[in-house]
Short mmCIF file of C-alpha atoms in Angstrom, two decimals:
data_model
loop_
_atom_site.label_atom_id
_atom_site.label_comp_id
_atom_site.label_asym_id
_atom_site.label_seq_id
_atom_site.Cartn_x
_atom_site.Cartn_y
_atom_site.Cartn_z
CA MET D 80 21.53 -15.97 -19.43
CA THR D 81 20.94 -13.16 -15.92
CA ALA D 82 20.51 -9.61 -16.31
CA ARG D 83 24.00 -7.93 -15.12
CA ILE D 84 22.79 -4.93 -13.70
CA LEU D 85 24.78 -1.57 -12.40
CA LEU D 86 23.35 0.18 -9.35
CA VAL D 87 23.90 3.78 -9.22
CA GLU D 88 23.00 5.30 -5.70
CA ASP D 89 25.09 7.32 -3.41
CA GLU D 90 23.09 6.50 -0.15
CA ALA D 91 24.45 3.24 0.92
CA ILE D 92 21.49 2.00 3.01
CA THR D 93 19.00 2.64 -0.23
CA ALA D 94 21.78 1.04 -2.39
CA MET D 95 22.07 -2.10 0.07
CA ASP D 96 18.41 -2.59 0.00
CA LEU D 97 17.78 -2.36 -3.74
CA GLN D 98 21.12 -4.73 -4.50
CA ARG D 99 19.27 -7.39 -2.07
CA LYS D 100 15.62 -7.03 -4.01
CA LEU D 101 17.14 -6.92 -7.56
CA GLU D 102 19.68 -10.19 -6.42
CA PHE D 103 16.52 -11.88 -4.71
CA GLN D 104 14.52 -11.54 -8.43
CA GLY D 105 17.57 -13.16 -9.87
CA TYR D 106 19.23 -10.13 -11.02
CA ASP D 107 23.12 -9.75 -11.34
CA VAL D 108 24.36 -6.60 -9.80
CA ILE D 109 27.88 -6.41 -11.21
CA GLY D 110 28.47 -3.03 -9.21
CA ILE D 111 27.32 -0.35 -6.96
CA ALA D 112 28.49 3.32 -8.24
CA HIS D 113 27.93 6.18 -5.39
CA SER D 114 28.83 8.88 -8.02
CA GLY D 115 28.28 9.79 -11.32
CA GLU D 116 32.16 9.56 -12.13
CA ALA D 117 31.96 5.78 -10.54
CA ALA D 118 28.89 5.43 -12.94
CA VAL D 119 30.96 6.23 -16.35
CA GLU D 120 34.17 4.47 -14.99
CA LEU D 121 32.07 1.13 -14.09
CA ALA D 122 30.00 0.88 -17.21
CA GLU D 123 32.80 1.22 -19.13
CA LYS D 124 34.72 -1.47 -17.52
CA HIS D 125 31.68 -3.81 -17.24
CA ARG D 126 29.01 -3.06 -20.35
CA PRO D 127 26.24 -4.04 -17.90
CA ASP D 128 22.68 -5.12 -19.84
CA LEU D 129 21.21 -2.05 -17.62
CA ILE D 130 22.05 0.86 -15.09
CA LEU D 131 19.45 2.00 -12.52
CA MET D 132 20.67 5.72 -12.34
CA ASP D 133 19.47 7.68 -9.21
CA ILE D 134 19.29 11.28 -10.27
CA ILE D 135 20.55 13.24 -7.65
CA LEU D 136 24.51 12.23 -6.58
CA ARG D 137 26.86 13.54 -4.18
CA GLY D 138 29.16 15.47 -6.04
CA PRO D 139 29.95 17.29 -9.29
CA MET D 140 28.29 15.04 -11.38
CA SER D 141 24.65 14.27 -11.44
CA GLY D 142 22.78 11.10 -13.07
CA VAL D 143 21.57 13.64 -15.70
CA GLU D 144 25.37 14.11 -16.54
CA ALA D 145 26.37 10.43 -15.67
CA ALA D 146 23.60 9.19 -18.14
CA GLU D 147 24.99 11.90 -21.08
CA ARG D 148 28.58 10.47 -20.63
CA ILE D 149 27.21 6.95 -20.70
CA LYS D 150 25.16 6.93 -23.98
CA ASP D 151 27.32 6.46 -26.04
CA LEU D 152 27.98 2.70 -25.03
CA ASP D 153 24.47 1.82 -25.41
CA ILE D 154 23.27 0.63 -22.81
CA PRO D 155 20.02 1.12 -21.16
CA VAL D 156 19.57 3.92 -18.29
CA VAL D 157 16.59 3.79 -16.56
CA PHE D 158 16.41 6.74 -13.86
CA LEU D 159 15.87 6.39 -10.28
CA SER D 160 14.48 9.32 -7.98
CA ALA D 161 12.30 9.91 -4.86
CA HIS D 162 11.75 14.29 -5.74
CA SER D 163 9.91 15.93 -8.01
CA GLU D 164 13.17 17.10 -10.51
CA GLU D 165 12.92 19.03 -13.80
CA SER D 166 15.40 16.70 -14.88
CA THR D 167 13.75 13.32 -14.08
CA LYS D 168 11.23 14.45 -16.90
CA TYR D 169 13.07 15.98 -19.60
CA GLY D 170 15.79 12.88 -19.04
CA PHE D 171 19.22 14.02 -20.71
CA HIS D 172 17.07 15.89 -23.54
CA GLU D 173 15.37 18.29 -22.45
CA GLY D 174 12.45 19.54 -24.09
CA TYR D 175 11.62 16.68 -26.17
CA LEU D 176 8.52 15.55 -24.11
CA GLU D 177 7.56 18.83 -24.73
CA SER D 178 7.51 19.06 -28.38
CA ILE D 179 5.63 15.56 -28.86
CA ARG D 180 1.91 15.02 -28.68
CA VAL D 181 1.13 11.02 -27.68
CA SER D 182 -2.43 9.42 -27.20
CA TRP D 183 -4.01 5.94 -27.07
CA GLY D 184 -7.28 7.12 -28.99
CA GLU D 185 -7.39 7.08 -32.43
CA GLY D 186 -5.77 9.23 -35.07
CA ARG D 187 -2.23 9.16 -36.26
CA TYR D 188 -0.61 10.09 -32.58
CA SER D 189 -1.92 6.78 -31.08
CA GLU D 190 -0.10 4.64 -33.65
CA GLY D 191 3.45 4.88 -32.12
CA PRO D 192 5.01 2.08 -29.42
CA THR D 193 3.41 4.24 -26.91
CA GLY D 194 -0.03 4.42 -27.74
CA ARG D 195 -0.51 1.21 -29.04
CA SER D 196 1.50 -0.53 -26.28
CA ILE D 197 -1.51 0.59 -24.33
CA LYS D 198 -4.34 -0.36 -26.47
CA GLU D 199 -2.96 -4.05 -27.26
CA GLY D 200 -1.64 -4.74 -24.10
CA LYS D 201 1.90 -6.02 -25.14
CA PRO D 202 5.61 -4.35 -26.30
CA VAL D 203 5.43 -2.55 -29.23
CA ILE D 204 9.11 -1.74 -31.21
CA ILE D 205 10.53 0.31 -33.50
CA ARG D 206 13.28 -0.26 -34.76
CA ASP D 207 13.94 2.36 -37.27
CA THR D 208 12.50 5.73 -36.57
CA GLU D 209 14.06 7.50 -39.24
CA ASN D 210 11.87 4.62 -42.18
CA ASP D 211 9.28 3.17 -39.78
CA PRO D 212 5.80 5.17 -41.39
CA SER D 213 3.94 4.48 -38.15
CA PHE D 214 6.60 7.18 -36.41
CA ALA D 215 6.71 9.88 -39.01
CA PRO D 216 4.95 12.38 -35.88
CA TRP D 217 7.95 11.81 -33.81
CA ARG D 218 10.29 11.24 -36.00
CA ASP D 219 11.98 14.40 -37.00
CA GLU D 220 12.25 15.60 -32.93
CA ALA D 221 13.62 11.94 -32.31
CA ILE D 222 16.17 11.92 -35.18
CA ASP D 223 17.11 15.36 -33.55
CA ARG D 224 18.28 13.66 -30.05
CA GLY D 225 19.58 10.28 -31.73
CA TYR D 226 16.64 8.03 -31.09
CA MET D 227 16.77 5.48 -33.73
CA SER D 228 14.81 2.61 -31.90
CA VAL D 229 12.15 2.89 -29.54
CA MET D 230 9.98 0.09 -27.47
CA GLY D 231 6.62 1.15 -25.16
CA LEU D 232 5.68 -1.62 -22.73
CA PRO D 233 2.17 -1.24 -20.99
CA ILE D 234 2.16 -0.43 -17.40
CA ARG D 235 -1.03 -2.43 -16.11
CA VAL D 236 -2.67 -1.77 -12.80
CA ARG D 237 -6.15 -4.25 -11.75
CA ASP D 238 -6.48 -5.57 -15.00
CA GLU D 239 -5.97 -2.67 -17.26
CA ASN D 240 -3.80 -0.78 -18.97
CA ILE D 241 -3.00 2.75 -17.63
CA GLY D 242 0.13 3.91 -19.46
CA ALA D 243 3.33 3.44 -20.71
CA LEU D 244 7.11 2.67 -20.43
CA THR D 245 8.89 3.95 -22.95
CA VAL D 246 12.78 3.24 -24.14
CA TYR D 247 14.91 4.56 -26.45
CA SER D 248 17.63 3.70 -27.78
CA SER D 249 20.53 5.57 -30.06
CA GLU D 250 21.03 1.83 -32.25
CA LYS D 251 18.62 1.03 -35.01
CA GLY D 252 17.53 -2.18 -34.72
CA SER D 253 17.53 -2.31 -30.94
CA PHE D 254 15.91 -4.96 -28.00
CA ASP D 255 16.92 -8.36 -28.79
CA PRO D 256 14.56 -10.80 -27.09
CA GLU D 257 16.66 -10.79 -23.69
CA GLU D 258 16.43 -7.12 -23.72
CA VAL D 259 12.94 -7.30 -24.24
CA GLU D 260 12.41 -9.37 -21.62
CA LEU D 261 14.26 -7.69 -19.40
CA LEU D 262 12.55 -4.76 -20.04
CA GLY D 263 9.10 -6.17 -19.86
CA GLU D 264 10.01 -7.47 -16.31
CA LEU D 265 10.87 -3.99 -15.40
CA ALA D 266 7.76 -2.54 -16.61
CA GLY D 267 5.63 -5.51 -14.80
CA ASP D 268 7.84 -4.10 -11.66
CA ILE D 269 6.33 -0.43 -12.29
CA SER D 270 3.25 -2.45 -12.47
CA PHE D 271 3.50 -3.91 -9.46
CA ARG D 272 4.25 -0.83 -7.51
CA LEU D 273 1.76 1.25 -8.67
CA GLU D 274 -1.06 -1.23 -7.96
CA SER D 275 0.27 -1.71 -4.04
CA GLU D 276 0.21 1.60 -3.57
CA ILE D 277 -3.25 2.03 -5.08
CA VAL D 278 -4.22 -0.93 -2.72
CA LEU D 279 -2.24 0.26 0.30
CA GLY D 280 -4.19 3.55 -0.21
CA GLU D 281 -7.43 2.14 -0.02
CA MET D 282 -6.09 0.05 3.12
CA ASP D 283 -5.20 3.14 4.25
CA LYS D 284 -8.99 4.74 3.71
CA ARG D 285 -10.42 1.79 5.64
CA ILE D 286 -8.32 1.57 8.50
CA THR D 287 -9.16 5.39 8.85
CA GLU D 288 -12.83 4.89 8.42
CA LEU D 289 -12.44 1.50 10.82
CA GLU D 290 -10.54 3.81 13.36
CA ARG D 291 -13.51 6.68 13.06
CA ARG D 292 -16.51 4.16 13.04
CA GLU D 293 -14.40 2.75 16.72
CA GLU D 294 -13.71 6.02 17.97
CA LEU D 295 -17.58 7.26 17.31
CA PHE D 296 -18.80 3.56 18.86
CA ARG D 297 -16.65 4.43 22.06
CA GLU D 298 -18.23 7.50 22.20
CA ILE D 299 -21.49 5.93 22.38
CA PHE D 300 -20.38 3.09 24.63
CA GLU D 301 -19.56 5.53 27.57
CA SER D 302 -22.15 7.78 26.96
CA THR D 303 -25.02 5.63 26.62
CA PRO D 304 -27.23 5.21 29.97
CA LEU D 305 -27.82 1.83 29.30
CA ALA D 306 -24.86 -0.04 31.40
CA ILE D 307 -22.88 -2.38 29.34
CA LEU D 308 -20.36 -4.87 30.62
CA ASN D 309 -18.37 -7.46 28.35
CA PHE D 310 -17.48 -10.48 29.82
CA ARG D 311 -14.86 -13.13 28.19
CA VAL D 312 -15.76 -16.30 28.76
CA GLY D 313 -12.74 -19.33 29.22
CA ASP D 314 -11.86 -20.23 32.86
CA GLY D 315 -14.80 -18.90 34.21
CA ILE D 316 -16.93 -16.12 32.96
CA GLN D 317 -14.40 -12.62 33.84
CA LEU D 318 -14.91 -9.26 33.55
CA ASP D 319 -13.39 -7.61 30.45
CA GLU D 320 -15.07 -4.26 29.62
CA LEU D 321 -17.69 -1.79 31.29
CA ASN D 322 -19.22 1.26 30.19
CA ARG D 323 -19.66 4.24 32.61
CA ALA D 324 -23.37 3.62 33.51
CA ALA D 325 -21.96 -0.06 34.34
CA SER D 326 -19.33 1.87 36.76
CA VAL D 327 -22.01 3.72 38.64
CA LEU D 328 -24.05 0.88 38.84
CA THR D 329 -22.07 -1.57 40.03
CA GLY D 330 -19.03 0.62 41.85
CA LEU D 331 -16.80 -0.88 39.94
CA GLU D 332 -14.56 1.67 38.40
CA THR D 333 -12.43 -0.66 35.84
CA ALA D 334 -12.37 -3.88 34.25
CA GLY D 335 -9.92 -6.35 35.90
CA GLY D 336 -11.14 -10.25 35.06
CA GLU D 337 -13.63 -10.07 37.84
CA ARG D 338 -15.78 -13.05 38.01
CA ILE D 339 -19.42 -12.31 37.20
CA GLU D 340 -20.94 -13.55 40.49
CA ASP D 341 -19.34 -11.01 41.97
CA VAL D 342 -19.59 -8.24 39.40
CA LEU D 343 -23.15 -9.04 39.56
CA SER D 344 -23.44 -9.92 43.64
CA GLY D 345 -26.23 -7.43 44.08
CA LEU D 346 -28.94 -9.69 42.34
CA HIS D 347 -31.12 -11.83 44.55
CA GLU D 348 -28.87 -15.89 44.77
CA ASP D 349 -31.53 -16.81 42.69
CA ASP D 350 -31.75 -15.10 39.98
CA LEU D 351 -27.72 -14.42 40.02
CA LYS D 352 -27.20 -18.61 39.17
CA GLU D 353 -29.70 -18.25 36.39
CA VAL D 354 -28.14 -15.10 35.21
CA VAL D 355 -24.84 -17.26 34.96
CA ARG D 356 -26.34 -20.45 33.88
CA ALA D 357 -27.06 -18.20 30.70
CA ALA D 358 -23.84 -16.34 30.23
CA GLU D 359 -22.22 -19.99 30.37
CA ARG D 360 -24.42 -21.10 27.72
CA GLY D 361 -24.38 -17.89 25.63
CA ASP D 362 -28.34 -17.74 25.63
CA ASP D 363 -30.10 -14.87 24.48
CA SER D 364 -32.35 -14.52 27.63
CA ARG D 365 -33.63 -11.70 29.50
CA TRP D 366 -35.31 -10.42 32.49
CA GLU D 367 -37.51 -8.24 33.06
CA ARG D 368 -37.31 -6.86 36.83
CA LEU D 369 -34.67 -8.12 38.80
CA GLN D 370 -34.05 -6.65 42.17
CA TYR D 371 -30.69 -5.41 42.52
CA CYS D 372 -28.84 -4.17 46.04
CA ASN D 373 -25.86 -2.12 46.49
CA GLY D 374 -25.43 -0.97 49.87
CA ASP D 375 -28.41 0.91 51.05
CA SER D 376 -30.23 1.47 47.87
CA VAL D 377 -32.40 -1.45 45.36
CA LYS D 378 -32.75 -0.84 42.17
CA PHE D 379 -34.85 -2.85 39.90
CA LEU D 380 -33.23 -3.75 36.26
CA GLU D 381 -34.26 -5.18 33.20
CA LEU D 382 -31.17 -7.66 32.02
CA ARG D 383 -30.25 -9.36 29.29
CA THR D 384 -27.37 -11.55 27.85
CA VAL D 385 -26.52 -11.64 24.78
CA LYS D 386 -23.39 -13.77 23.15
CA THR D 387 -21.65 -11.54 21.08
CA SER D 388 -18.78 -13.20 19.71
CA GLU D 389 -17.05 -16.65 20.07
CA ASP D 390 -15.45 -15.65 23.54
CA THR D 391 -17.80 -13.04 24.82
CA VAL D 392 -20.60 -12.40 26.56
CA THR D 393 -22.37 -8.83 26.72
CA VAL D 394 -24.53 -8.20 29.72
CA PHE D 395 -26.74 -4.97 29.15
CA LEU D 396 -28.91 -3.45 32.90
CA ILE D 397 -31.76 -1.07 32.71
CA ASP D 398 -32.75 0.71 35.46
CA HIS D 399 -36.59 0.93 35.97
CA SER D 400 -36.47 1.90 39.26
CA PRO D 401 -38.57 4.83 40.08
CA ALA D 402 -37.26 7.98 40.28
CA GLU D 403 -36.45 9.41 43.65
CA ASN D 404 -38.46 12.52 45.00
#
């Protein structure tokens, strides 16, 4: 049986996006309420299996107040919020989280549904908080607030249980297999979202580091006295990039697909042919003293060709001309 979900969200675009994602995952969105009042009305009319409730709603009734009205229907409510609101933290029974202690280490505070679900990596259900001895440390506070059943579901990120989704019910004996499956899927979605955030954060760091390295490389590329020319190998060998030193040496300000024969035309004809052949083959070749004429000036260059990628050959030039007096 497909789980029936009531979506309470006052932002129309956000609501449509959530509806699309839920329906894509196989859930039946039985309605969308844009206010607290509408949420109460639709909950009473359709009796959904689960309500996804935005905390902050337009109008006089907030999501927390709507959940308070709906709680007698014994429908699980999961709060959604992009804000850091006190109401999000405390739910509609303010003070409960402040009054309890939960652990997943050792001792009596680790034997409840939250601690055990984290330690054991599986859902843990207390169907009678009033009489279950393992729930003794939290019994009084829970009963005062009408919590008669509790379920803890592990939140797992990168093969490690890092927390739990804890769900409370006002009735004893709650959480049938279908509800356990539904809430298990919700815990899985939370785990996926948290892991995605971690992965995206790491990717952002890597991208930032790559950008920093690229910027550093670019500074070195432009500031080195070594003339560097990158040629694209394909239909001929064409200039793709050159640095400042290469621009001064060749007289080219920018790269625009010029042929290697034209870029290095200052070389002696026989030397140029050898360089072109080496570039075509992708050889790592080196010439220690080549004469290079540029207008009235004559320079003596060390030249090296290196295949730097599948379709790129880089030419390095070092000027060994005697210093002019």
